Amino acid sequence: MEPAGDKARIYNSRNARLIREKVMDSFGQKKILYRLITVAAVFGIWQLAANHYQSEFMMPSPLKTMITFTAVVHDADVIKNLLLTLRRVLTGFAYALMIGIPLGFLMGYSKAAMQLFDPLIDSLRQIPIMAWVPLTIVWFGLGDGPTVFLIAFTGTFPIVMNTIAGVQNISRDYYNAARSMGAKPWSIFAHIIVPASMPDILIGSRVAIGLGWMSVI
Amino acid sequence: MELEVENLSKVFINDNTVHTVLRDLSFSVQEGQFVTLLGPSGCGKTTLLTIIAGFQAASGGRILLNGRQVARPGPDRGFVFQNYALFPWMTVRDNILYPMKQQKVPAKEREQRLQELLFMAQLEGKEKLYPHQLSGGMKQRTAFIRALAGKPEVLLMDEPLGAVDFQMRQNLQEELESLWLKDKTTVIMVTHDVDEAIYLSDRVIVMSALEGKVLEDLPVKLPRPRNRKDREYIKTKEHLMDLLKIAVNKRPEPPEAQRELCLA
């Protein structure tokens, strides 16, 4: 038996991006080397910039920053806030999944649902995230509310979009095969639509988590 | 078991022009026969097969299975797809169990049937593999026994060997035949390969490219397994090839739009 992570990748053969990742995995040492080169380059340029400005205020040196960083992560206050942010991101992400996945299935599967929701989603999607901030404060007050809402809000779109794409990309043959075996709609949903669109849903979720961290205020 | 195709027609309407793919097609298939629908590309043979399967509706006429009209897909008609359509997220075992679970076959019986089918297709020990881990031949055998798992009355096969090279194709034809001889389910297979048609079938229905008519309904009575170098075999092959030439040549040059439709 393969580990669950590999199982998710196996039926991903149409997803070139994940295959590339898998191939990269097999060059583990090379991968680490490349990462080290990136980190070294960033620190090098940083150090050069610090030398140039000679000002702790405008551009502190990487060494000094790292020392402060290690001191800060031991600070109870910082850890408390970090956990708070983590909780907000996860809560928002959970909402995004709860709204995005069912909506994506519905819109991917039913043309009527697509026509109904698409204009709404497409216009909401274009609104700059900052424009929501005053409104959400009015709606939810200060505290967790606005942040969680914004994380959920930004995360919903990539999940919806990718779920739709995942459902629409399922080969007609799979539906036909299942129907000719006597499968009822529920079984087709649970055993064909869900697993076949899972790779795309995972991609959407990954993007959503990333956006979630970016929406933390 | 008897399958009857009665005055079947299929037209596609594209940009306000009507393209007739099948016109007034009638034939019937008896229990245990291996029937091949042979014809040039675009003659509507795959369309005919998918209508029998219920994947698309006929424009006129009807399909009767044991005297009962069928219009939707159902487990009484198994289907083997050109690209096999094995579910890539299920193991060989789960793929084969799926149709039986849909038909509420009790777990014990399911397991027994699974072992029977795996033995028949020489796939024992492969049941935990995923489709992408199988060779072409194993995929084909898996698709074949999956379609048989639900005990369909008739097995429909859409160019099941269409995607393999010549050498492999001959091997797989032999494999398919030996599998079929163990089960003797009624089969309707679509192909454009004359040799494949003669090697496998009891009866070849030749369709013309023009409006999908039956050009000839030819019984093949050679003893199995068939010798491809046998004189009778070669004579039949030459006859069918001449017929196919007529099937293609008789057809007027189609307009561009229709040609695209044929390729699809």
GROMACS .gro file of C-alpha atoms in nm:
model
  481
    1MET     CA    1   0.000   0.000   0.000
    2GLU     CA    2   0.115   0.349  -0.079
    3PRO     CA    3   0.084   0.630   0.173
    4ALA     CA    4  -0.227   0.841   0.135
    5GLY     CA    5  -0.034   1.131  -0.013
    6ASP     CA    6   0.090   0.916  -0.299
    7LYS     CA    7  -0.256   0.780  -0.360
    8ALA     CA    8  -0.381   1.131  -0.414
    9ARG     CA    9  -0.111   1.184  -0.671
   10ILE     CA   10  -0.158   0.861  -0.859
   11TYR     CA   11  -0.481   0.953  -1.026
   12ASN     CA   12  -0.331   1.282  -1.104
   13SER     CA   13  -0.161   1.168  -1.418
   14ARG     CA   14  -0.329   1.445  -1.614
   15ASN     CA   15  -0.189   1.704  -1.381
   16ALA     CA   16   0.153   1.785  -1.512
   17ARG     CA   17   0.238   2.018  -1.229
   18LEU     CA   18   0.208   1.752  -0.962
   19ILE     CA   19   0.397   1.502  -1.173
   20ARG     CA   20   0.678   1.747  -1.200
   21GLU     CA   21   0.677   1.780  -0.823
   22LYS     CA   22   0.693   1.406  -0.788
   23VAL     CA   23   0.990   1.388  -1.024
   24MET     CA   24   1.159   1.665  -0.830
   25ASP     CA   25   1.115   1.462  -0.513
   26SER     CA   26   1.337   1.194  -0.652
   27PHE     CA   27   1.620   1.445  -0.678
   28GLY     CA   28   1.595   1.518  -0.304
   29GLN     CA   29   1.957   1.622  -0.254
   30LYS     CA   30   1.962   1.844  -0.559
   31LYS     CA   31   1.643   2.006  -0.436
   32ILE     CA   32   1.800   2.091  -0.101
   33LEU     CA   33   2.105   2.232  -0.279
   34TYR     CA   34   1.888   2.458  -0.496
   35ARG     CA   35   1.699   2.582  -0.191
   36LEU     CA   36   2.027   2.662  -0.016
   37ILE     CA   37   2.142   2.859  -0.319
   38THR     CA   38   1.821   3.066  -0.310
   39VAL     CA   39   1.854   3.137   0.063
   40ALA     CA   40   2.221   3.226   0.029
   41ALA     CA   41   2.148   3.460  -0.261
   42VAL     CA   42   1.873   3.640  -0.069
   43PHE     CA   43   2.094   3.686   0.238
   44GLY     CA   44   2.385   3.799   0.021
   45ILE     CA   45   2.183   4.069  -0.153
   46TRP     CA   46   2.034   4.170   0.181
   47GLN     CA   47   2.379   4.210   0.334
   48LEU     CA   48   2.493   4.417   0.035
   49ALA     CA   49   2.190   4.643   0.073
   50ALA     CA   50   2.255   4.682   0.449
   51ASN     CA   51   2.616   4.778   0.378
   52HIS     CA   52   2.497   5.033   0.129
   53TYR     CA   53   2.243   5.208   0.353
   54GLN     CA   54   2.441   5.181   0.680
   55SER     CA   55   2.118   5.243   0.871
   56GLU     CA   56   1.954   5.001   1.116
   57PHE     CA   57   1.626   5.178   1.070
   58MET     CA   58   1.603   5.156   0.691
   59MET     CA   59   1.784   4.828   0.628
   60PRO     CA   60   1.902   4.621   0.927
   61SER     CA   61   2.162   4.357   0.852
   62PRO     CA   62   2.047   3.996   0.817
   63LEU     CA   63   2.251   3.886   1.118
   64LYS     CA   64   2.095   4.144   1.346
   65THR     CA   65   1.749   4.055   1.216
   66MET     CA   66   1.802   3.684   1.283
   67ILE     CA   67   1.917   3.750   1.638
   68THR     CA   68   1.608   3.960   1.707
   69PHE     CA   69   1.395   3.695   1.538
   70THR     CA   70   1.515   3.416   1.770
   71ALA     CA   71   1.450   3.639   2.069
   72VAL     CA   72   1.101   3.726   1.950
   73VAL     CA   73   0.980   3.370   1.884
   74HIS     CA   74   1.039   3.288   2.250
   75ASP     CA   75   0.818   3.577   2.355
   76ALA     CA   76   0.488   3.447   2.498
   77ASP     CA   77   0.296   3.740   2.354
   78VAL     CA   78   0.419   3.673   2.004
   79ILE     CA   79   0.334   3.303   2.031
   80LYS     CA   80  -0.013   3.388   2.157
   81ASN     CA   81  -0.073   3.616   1.859
   82LEU     CA   82   0.074   3.363   1.620
   83LEU     CA   83  -0.171   3.101   1.745
   84LEU     CA   84  -0.455   3.349   1.717
   85THR     CA   85  -0.367   3.415   1.355
   86LEU     CA   86  -0.334   3.045   1.287
   87ARG     CA   87  -0.678   2.985   1.437
   88ARG     CA   88  -0.827   3.261   1.223
   89VAL     CA   89  -0.670   3.128   0.904
   90LEU     CA   90  -0.790   2.775   0.975
   91THR     CA   91  -1.141   2.888   1.068
   92GLY     CA   92  -1.165   3.102   0.756
   93PHE     CA   93  -1.027   2.819   0.544
   94ALA     CA   94  -1.283   2.578   0.690
   95TYR     CA   95  -1.564   2.814   0.592
   96ALA     CA   96  -1.415   2.852   0.245
   97LEU     CA   97  -1.414   2.473   0.203
   98MET     CA   98  -1.770   2.440   0.332
   99ILE     CA   99  -1.898   2.698   0.086
  100GLY     CA  100  -1.660   2.647  -0.204
  101ILE     CA  101  -1.670   2.271  -0.252
  102PRO     CA  102  -2.050   2.220  -0.260
  103LEU     CA  103  -2.094   2.529  -0.477
  104GLY     CA  104  -1.821   2.410  -0.712
  105PHE     CA  105  -1.980   2.066  -0.745
  106LEU     CA  106  -2.317   2.222  -0.813
  107MET     CA  107  -2.185   2.467  -1.071
  108GLY     CA  108  -1.962   2.212  -1.239
  109TYR     CA  109  -2.239   1.961  -1.271
  110SER     CA  110  -2.546   2.169  -1.347
  111LYS     CA  111  -2.559   2.420  -1.630
  112ALA     CA  112  -2.851   2.595  -1.461
  113ALA     CA  113  -2.654   2.643  -1.139
  114MET     CA  114  -2.364   2.772  -1.345
  115GLN     CA  115  -2.584   3.034  -1.514
  116LEU     CA  116  -2.732   3.133  -1.178
  117PHE     CA  117  -2.416   3.172  -0.973
  118ASP     CA  118  -2.152   3.260  -1.228
  119PRO     CA  119  -2.240   3.631  -1.270
  120LEU     CA  120  -2.256   3.675  -0.893
  121ILE     CA  121  -1.925   3.502  -0.827
  122ASP     CA  122  -1.749   3.669  -1.115
  123SER     CA  123  -1.844   4.016  -0.996
  124LEU     CA  124  -1.779   3.958  -0.624
  125ARG     CA  125  -1.440   3.816  -0.716
  126GLN     CA  126  -1.326   4.145  -0.871
  127ILE     CA  127  -1.382   4.360  -0.562
  128PRO     CA  128  -1.049   4.456  -0.401
  129ILE     CA  129  -1.016   4.289  -0.064
  130MET     CA  130  -0.940   4.620   0.113
  131ALA     CA  131  -1.277   4.758   0.008
  132TRP     CA  132  -1.444   4.498   0.231
  133VAL     CA  133  -1.255   4.596   0.545
  134PRO     CA  134  -1.476   4.889   0.663
  135LEU     CA  135  -1.794   4.696   0.580
  136THR     CA  136  -1.686   4.383   0.764
  137ILE     CA  137  -1.596   4.588   1.072
  138VAL     CA  138  -1.945   4.734   1.066
  139TRP     CA  139  -2.096   4.389   1.020
  140PHE     CA  140  -1.887   4.183   1.261
  141GLY     CA  141  -1.734   4.443   1.493
  142LEU     CA  142  -1.368   4.430   1.590
  143GLY     CA  143  -1.205   4.098   1.677
  144ASP     CA  144  -1.203   3.768   1.489
  145GLY     CA  145  -1.507   3.840   1.273
  146PRO     CA  146  -1.369   4.062   0.995
  147THR     CA  147  -1.044   3.867   0.956
  148VAL     CA  148  -1.213   3.529   0.944
  149PHE     CA  149  -1.469   3.663   0.697
  150LEU     CA  150  -1.201   3.800   0.466
  151ILE     CA  151  -0.995   3.481   0.480
  152ALA     CA  152  -1.304   3.273   0.405
  153PHE     CA  153  -1.410   3.516   0.134
  154THR     CA  154  -1.080   3.519  -0.056
  155GLY     CA  155  -1.037   3.146  -0.014
  156THR     CA  156  -1.378   3.055  -0.150
  157PHE     CA  157  -1.306   3.165  -0.508
  158PRO     CA  158  -1.004   2.948  -0.589
  159ILE     CA  159  -1.183   2.652  -0.431
  160VAL     CA  160  -1.501   2.712  -0.632
  161MET     CA  161  -1.311   2.769  -0.957
  162ASN     CA  162  -1.090   2.463  -0.922
  163THR     CA  163  -1.377   2.239  -0.814
  164ILE     CA  164  -1.575   2.349  -1.120
  165ALA     CA  165  -1.278   2.278  -1.345
  166GLY     CA  166  -1.228   1.943  -1.176
  167VAL     CA  167  -1.589   1.838  -1.230
  168GLN     CA  168  -1.602   1.964  -1.588
  169ASN     CA  169  -1.282   1.784  -1.681
  170ILE     CA  170  -1.417   1.442  -1.588
  171SER     CA  171  -1.432   1.224  -1.899
  172ARG     CA  172  -1.785   1.141  -2.018
  173ASP     CA  173  -1.670   0.780  -2.039
  174TYR     CA  174  -1.652   0.756  -1.660
  175TYR     CA  175  -2.014   0.868  -1.624
  176ASN     CA  176  -2.125   0.637  -1.902
  177ALA     CA  177  -1.927   0.346  -1.758
  178ALA     CA  178  -2.084   0.396  -1.415
  179ARG     CA  179  -2.434   0.432  -1.558
  180SER     CA  180  -2.398   0.118  -1.767
  181MET     CA  181  -2.306  -0.065  -1.445
  182GLY     CA  182  -2.633   0.044  -1.292
  183ALA     CA  183  -2.493   0.323  -1.072
  184LYS     CA  184  -2.749   0.561  -0.922
  185PRO     CA  185  -2.687   0.938  -0.910
  186TRP     CA  186  -2.566   0.929  -0.549
  187SER     CA  187  -2.312   0.660  -0.623
  188ILE     CA  188  -2.194   0.848  -0.931
  189PHE     CA  189  -2.140   1.153  -0.713
  190ALA     CA  190  -1.962   0.972  -0.431
  191HIS     CA  191  -1.754   0.728  -0.635
  192ILE     CA  192  -1.693   0.910  -0.963
  193ILE     CA  193  -1.731   1.288  -0.930
  194VAL     CA  194  -1.566   1.333  -0.591
  195PRO     CA  195  -1.253   1.122  -0.646
  196ALA     CA  196  -1.210   1.235  -1.007
  197SER     CA  197  -1.217   1.603  -0.915
  198MET     CA  198  -1.014   1.566  -0.595
  199PRO     CA  199  -0.676   1.668  -0.747
  200ASP     CA  200  -0.824   2.000  -0.861
  201ILE     CA  201  -0.996   2.054  -0.527
  202LEU     CA  202  -0.663   2.005  -0.351
  203ILE     CA  203  -0.498   2.258  -0.580
  204GLY     CA  204  -0.777   2.506  -0.507
  205SER     CA  205  -0.739   2.448  -0.134
  206ARG     CA  206  -0.367   2.506  -0.151
  207VAL     CA  207  -0.419   2.838  -0.325
  208ALA     CA  208  -0.692   2.926  -0.071
  209ILE     CA  209  -0.463   2.864   0.228
  210GLY     CA  210  -0.196   3.083   0.068
  211LEU     CA  211  -0.446   3.363   0.007
  212GLY     CA  212  -0.572   3.318   0.363
  213TRP     CA  213  -0.233   3.401   0.509
  214MET     CA  214  -0.217   3.703   0.279
  215SER     CA  215  -0.556   3.828   0.400
  216VAL     CA  216  -0.453   3.834   0.766
  217ILE     CA  217  -0.469   4.189   0.888
  218MET     CA  218  -3.136  -1.331  -2.514
  219GLU     CA  219  -3.224  -1.149  -2.829
  220LEU     CA  220  -3.132  -0.797  -2.928
  221GLU     CA  221  -3.327  -0.629  -3.203
  222VAL     CA  222  -3.244  -0.307  -3.377
  223GLU     CA  223  -3.559  -0.178  -3.546
  224ASN     CA  224  -3.560   0.091  -3.816
  225LEU     CA  225  -3.301   0.287  -3.624
  226SER     CA  226  -3.213   0.638  -3.745
  227LYS     CA  227  -2.985   0.903  -3.610
  228VAL     CA  228  -2.952   1.255  -3.743
  229PHE     CA  229  -2.736   1.539  -3.617
  230ILE     CA  230  -2.839   1.896  -3.680
  231ASN     CA  231  -2.546   2.131  -3.725
  232ASP     CA  232  -2.584   2.493  -3.837
  233ASN     CA  233  -2.934   2.421  -3.972
  234THR     CA  234  -2.816   2.134  -4.188
  235VAL     CA  235  -2.927   1.781  -4.119
  236HIS     CA  236  -2.663   1.508  -4.125
  237THR     CA  237  -2.799   1.158  -4.144
  238VAL     CA  238  -2.565   0.920  -3.967
  239LEU     CA  239  -2.791   0.614  -3.955
  240ARG     CA  240  -3.097   0.555  -4.168
  241ASP     CA  241  -3.357   0.282  -4.113
  242LEU     CA  242  -3.112   0.031  -3.978
  243SER     CA  243  -3.251  -0.308  -3.877
  244PHE     CA  244  -3.089  -0.634  -3.764
  245SER     CA  245  -3.110  -0.874  -3.473
  246VAL     CA  246  -2.850  -1.058  -3.269
  247GLN     CA  247  -2.904  -1.402  -3.113
  248GLU     CA  248  -2.778  -1.546  -2.786
  249GLY     CA  249  -2.409  -1.628  -2.772
  250GLN     CA  250  -2.315  -1.466  -3.101
  251PHE     CA  251  -2.002  -1.260  -3.147
  252VAL     CA  252  -2.111  -0.992  -3.393
  253THR     CA  253  -1.887  -0.727  -3.540
  254LEU     CA  254  -1.997  -0.397  -3.686
  255LEU     CA  255  -1.739  -0.324  -3.954
  256GLY     CA  256  -1.719  -0.006  -4.153
  257PRO     CA  257  -1.500   0.284  -4.260
  258SER     CA  258  -1.439   0.573  -4.020
  259GLY     CA  259  -1.743   0.793  -3.985
  260CYS     CA  260  -1.997   0.533  -4.094
  261GLY     CA  261  -2.184   0.565  -3.767
  262LYS     CA  262  -2.090   0.229  -3.618
  263THR     CA  263  -1.978   0.375  -3.286
  264THR     CA  264  -2.289   0.596  -3.281
  265LEU     CA  265  -2.498   0.283  -3.330
  266LEU     CA  266  -2.320   0.109  -3.042
  267THR     CA  267  -2.366   0.402  -2.804
  268ILE     CA  268  -2.736   0.416  -2.893
  269ILE     CA  269  -2.768   0.046  -2.808
  270ALA     CA  270  -2.587   0.121  -2.480
  271GLY     CA  271  -2.828   0.407  -2.415
  272PHE     CA  272  -2.557   0.675  -2.392
  273GLN     CA  273  -2.739   0.876  -2.659
  274ALA     CA  274  -3.092   0.871  -2.791
  275ALA     CA  275  -3.199   0.753  -3.135
  276SER     CA  276  -3.377   0.995  -3.367
  277GLY     CA  277  -3.612   0.722  -3.483
  278GLY     CA  278  -3.672   0.349  -3.441
  279ARG     CA  279  -3.598   0.147  -3.130
  280ILE     CA  280  -3.379  -0.110  -2.960
  281LEU     CA  281  -3.542  -0.417  -2.806
  282LEU     CA  282  -3.366  -0.643  -2.559
  283ASN     CA  283  -3.566  -0.963  -2.502
  284GLY     CA  284  -3.867  -0.782  -2.647
  285ARG     CA  285  -3.839  -0.494  -2.402
  286GLN     CA  286  -3.748  -0.150  -2.532
  287VAL     CA  287  -3.429   0.002  -2.390
  288ALA     CA  288  -3.344   0.371  -2.403
  289ARG     CA  289  -3.118   0.434  -2.103
  290PRO     CA  290  -2.789   0.276  -1.996
  291GLY     CA  291  -2.835  -0.029  -1.777
  292PRO     CA  292  -2.645  -0.323  -1.633
  293ASP     CA  293  -2.810  -0.557  -1.886
  294ARG     CA  294  -2.571  -0.410  -2.145
  295GLY     CA  295  -2.202  -0.409  -2.048
  296PHE     CA  296  -1.971  -0.167  -2.227
  297VAL     CA  297  -1.598  -0.186  -2.299
  298PHE     CA  298  -1.462   0.156  -2.391
  299GLN     CA  299  -1.197   0.224  -2.650
  300ASN     CA  300  -0.966   0.367  -2.384
  301TYR     CA  301  -1.101   0.118  -2.125
  302ALA     CA  302  -1.228   0.394  -1.890
  303LEU     CA  303  -1.102   0.205  -1.586
  304PHE     CA  304  -1.148   0.427  -1.281
  305PRO     CA  305  -0.792   0.544  -1.209
  306TRP     CA  306  -0.867   0.612  -0.842
  307MET     CA  307  -0.975   0.253  -0.779
  308THR     CA  308  -0.764  -0.061  -0.766
  309VAL     CA  309  -0.829  -0.345  -1.010
  310ARG     CA  310  -1.029  -0.512  -0.732
  311ASP     CA  311  -1.247  -0.208  -0.665
  312ASN     CA  312  -1.298  -0.150  -1.037
  313ILE     CA  313  -1.434  -0.502  -1.079
  314LEU     CA  314  -1.639  -0.494  -0.758
  315TYR     CA  315  -1.801  -0.161  -0.848
  316PRO     CA  316  -2.066  -0.291  -1.091
  317MET     CA  317  -2.155  -0.573  -0.851
  318LYS     CA  318  -2.193  -0.332  -0.560
  319GLN     CA  319  -2.422  -0.115  -0.773
  320GLN     CA  320  -2.642  -0.417  -0.830
  321LYS     CA  321  -2.644  -0.507  -0.460
  322VAL     CA  322  -2.480  -0.845  -0.509
  323PRO     CA  323  -2.420  -0.989  -0.158
  324ALA     CA  324  -2.060  -0.951  -0.035
  325LYS     CA  325  -1.985  -1.322  -0.031
  326GLU     CA  326  -2.105  -1.376  -0.387
  327ARG     CA  327  -1.919  -1.063  -0.497
  328GLU     CA  328  -1.593  -1.196  -0.363
  329GLN     CA  329  -1.645  -1.532  -0.528
  330ARG     CA  330  -1.728  -1.378  -0.866
  331LEU     CA  331  -1.426  -1.149  -0.834
  332GLN     CA  332  -1.194  -1.448  -0.784
  333GLU     CA  333  -1.356  -1.630  -1.077
  334LEU     CA  334  -1.307  -1.332  -1.306
  335LEU     CA  335  -0.949  -1.268  -1.194
  336PHE     CA  336  -0.868  -1.635  -1.254
  337MET     CA  337  -1.032  -1.627  -1.595
  338ALA     CA  338  -0.834  -1.318  -1.699
  339GLN     CA  339  -0.511  -1.440  -1.535
  340LEU     CA  340  -0.503  -1.134  -1.315
  341GLU     CA  341  -0.465  -1.308  -0.979
  342GLY     CA  342  -0.229  -1.114  -0.756
  343LYS     CA  343  -0.290  -0.795  -0.953
  344GLU     CA  344  -0.604  -0.691  -0.768
  345LYS     CA  345  -0.428  -0.437  -0.547
  346LEU     CA  346  -0.271  -0.252  -0.841
  347TYR     CA  347  -0.404   0.072  -0.986
  348PRO     CA  348  -0.485   0.091  -1.359
  349HIS     CA  349  -0.178   0.305  -1.436
  350GLN     CA  350   0.041   0.027  -1.301
  351LEU     CA  351  -0.097  -0.227  -1.550
  352SER     CA  352   0.033  -0.317  -1.895
  353GLY     CA  353  -0.190  -0.257  -2.198
  354GLY     CA  354  -0.297  -0.621  -2.209
  355MET     CA  355  -0.380  -0.631  -1.839
  356LYS     CA  356  -0.582  -0.310  -1.872
  357GLN     CA  357  -0.781  -0.462  -2.152
  358ARG     CA  358  -0.850  -0.780  -1.958
  359THR     CA  359  -0.951  -0.577  -1.654
  360ALA     CA  360  -1.191  -0.369  -1.864
  361PHE     CA  361  -1.333  -0.685  -2.017
  362ILE     CA  362  -1.398  -0.865  -1.689
  363ARG     CA  363  -1.528  -0.546  -1.525
  364ALA     CA  364  -1.788  -0.524  -1.800
  365LEU     CA  365  -1.872  -0.893  -1.742
  366ALA     CA  366  -1.885  -0.864  -1.362
  367GLY     CA  367  -2.245  -0.748  -1.356
  368LYS     CA  368  -2.347  -1.043  -1.579
  369PRO     CA  369  -2.482  -0.837  -1.869
  370GLU     CA  370  -2.695  -1.004  -2.133
  371VAL     CA  371  -2.491  -0.847  -2.407
  372LEU     CA  372  -2.143  -0.699  -2.410
  373LEU     CA  373  -2.082  -0.393  -2.628
  374MET     CA  374  -1.723  -0.321  -2.726
  375ASP     CA  375  -1.611  -0.001  -2.895
  376GLU     CA  376  -1.285  -0.071  -3.080
  377PRO     CA  377  -1.140  -0.231  -2.769
  378LEU     CA  378  -0.805  -0.278  -2.945
  379GLY     CA  379  -0.801   0.055  -3.125
  380ALA     CA  380  -0.514   0.205  -2.927
  381VAL     CA  381  -0.245  -0.063  -2.970
  382ASP     CA  382   0.012  -0.141  -3.236
  383PHE     CA  383  -0.021  -0.420  -3.494
  384GLN     CA  384   0.179  -0.693  -3.319
  385MET     CA  385   0.018  -0.628  -2.982
  386ARG     CA  386  -0.319  -0.613  -3.150
  387GLN     CA  387  -0.291  -0.969  -3.281
  388ASN     CA  388  -0.185  -1.097  -2.939
  389LEU     CA  389  -0.471  -0.917  -2.771
  390GLN     CA  390  -0.719  -1.051  -3.027
  391GLU     CA  391  -0.612  -1.401  -2.931
  392GLU     CA  392  -0.640  -1.317  -2.563
  393LEU     CA  393  -0.981  -1.164  -2.612
  394GLU     CA  394  -1.101  -1.468  -2.801
  395SER     CA  395  -0.986  -1.712  -2.537
  396LEU     CA  396  -1.150  -1.496  -2.269
  397TRP     CA  397  -1.472  -1.485  -2.465
  398LEU     CA  398  -1.472  -1.862  -2.525
  399LYS     CA  399  -1.472  -1.910  -2.147
  400ASP     CA  400  -1.777  -1.692  -2.101
  401LYS     CA  401  -1.971  -1.693  -2.430
  402THR     CA  402  -2.162  -1.375  -2.353
  403THR     CA  403  -2.327  -1.224  -2.659
  404VAL     CA  404  -2.094  -0.958  -2.798
  405ILE     CA  405  -2.139  -0.668  -3.036
  406MET     CA  406  -1.803  -0.518  -3.126
  407VAL     CA  407  -1.721  -0.217  -3.338
  408THR     CA  408  -1.404  -0.215  -3.546
  409HIS     CA  409  -1.261  -0.082  -3.871
  410ASP     CA  410  -1.004  -0.361  -3.886
  411VAL     CA  411  -1.106  -0.635  -4.132
  412ASP     CA  412  -0.865  -0.892  -3.991
  413GLU     CA  413  -0.989  -0.835  -3.638
  414ALA     CA  414  -1.348  -0.873  -3.752
  415ILE     CA  415  -1.286  -1.210  -3.917
  416TYR     CA  416  -1.058  -1.341  -3.644
  417LEU     CA  417  -1.308  -1.278  -3.366
  418SER     CA  418  -1.662  -1.287  -3.499
  419ASP     CA  419  -1.933  -1.534  -3.584
  420ARG     CA  420  -2.093  -1.270  -3.798
  421VAL     CA  421  -1.977  -0.947  -3.960
  422ILE     CA  422  -2.220  -0.667  -4.038
  423VAL     CA  423  -2.061  -0.434  -4.292
  424MET     CA  424  -2.184  -0.077  -4.283
  425SER     CA  425  -2.146   0.182  -4.556
  426ALA     CA  426  -2.013   0.528  -4.492
  427LEU     CA  427  -2.311   0.680  -4.665
  428GLU     CA  428  -2.604   0.711  -4.424
  429GLY     CA  429  -2.496   0.405  -4.228
  430LYS     CA  430  -2.674   0.131  -4.416
  431VAL     CA  431  -2.602  -0.241  -4.389
  432LEU     CA  432  -2.399  -0.335  -4.698
  433GLU     CA  433  -2.367  -0.701  -4.612
  434ASP     CA  434  -2.446  -0.935  -4.325
  435LEU     CA  435  -2.179  -1.204  -4.346
  436PRO     CA  436  -2.164  -1.517  -4.127
  437VAL     CA  437  -1.808  -1.639  -4.056
  438LYS     CA  438  -1.814  -2.015  -4.006
  439LEU     CA  439  -1.440  -2.091  -3.983
  440PRO     CA  440  -1.341  -2.317  -3.688
  441ARG     CA  441  -1.178  -2.151  -3.385
  442PRO     CA  442  -0.907  -2.064  -3.308
  443ARG     CA  443  -0.875  -1.926  -3.656
  444ASN     CA  444  -0.568  -1.957  -3.871
  445ARG     CA  445  -0.490  -1.623  -4.029
  446LYS     CA  446  -0.309  -1.802  -4.315
  447ASP     CA  447  -0.597  -2.034  -4.396
  448ARG     CA  448  -0.724  -2.005  -4.759
  449GLU     CA  449  -1.086  -1.955  -4.657
  450TYR     CA  450  -0.976  -1.692  -4.405
  451ILE     CA  451  -0.781  -1.497  -4.666
  452LYS     CA  452  -1.068  -1.526  -4.916
  453THR     CA  453  -1.312  -1.384  -4.662
  454LYS     CA  454  -1.067  -1.108  -4.581
  455GLU     CA  455  -1.028  -1.013  -4.948
  456HIS     CA  456  -1.403  -1.014  -4.995
  457LEU     CA  457  -1.453  -0.782  -4.698
  458MET     CA  458  -1.176  -0.550  -4.811
  459ASP     CA  459  -1.335  -0.517  -5.155
  460LEU     CA  460  -1.664  -0.448  -4.985
  461LEU     CA  461  -1.510  -0.179  -4.766
  462LYS     CA  462  -1.357  -0.017  -5.072
  463ILE     CA  463  -1.705   0.005  -5.218
  464ALA     CA  464  -1.830   0.132  -4.883
  465VAL     CA  465  -1.586   0.420  -4.895
  466ASN     CA  466  -1.582   0.496  -5.268
  467LYS     CA  467  -1.955   0.503  -5.320
  468ARG     CA  468  -1.972   0.793  -5.091
  469PRO     CA  469  -1.985   1.142  -5.236
  470GLU     CA  470  -1.721   1.385  -5.112
  471PRO     CA  471  -1.870   1.525  -4.789
  472PRO     CA  472  -1.876   1.897  -4.721
  473GLU     CA  473  -1.620   2.020  -4.471
  474ALA     CA  474  -1.859   2.041  -4.177
  475GLN     CA  475  -1.975   1.685  -4.218
  476ARG     CA  476  -1.622   1.555  -4.251
  477GLU     CA  477  -1.543   1.700  -3.912
  478LEU     CA  478  -1.850   1.533  -3.772
  479CYS     CA  479  -1.735   1.201  -3.914
  480LEU     CA  480  -1.398   1.232  -3.745
  481ALA     CA  481  -1.566   1.307  -3.417
   0.00000   0.00000   0.00000
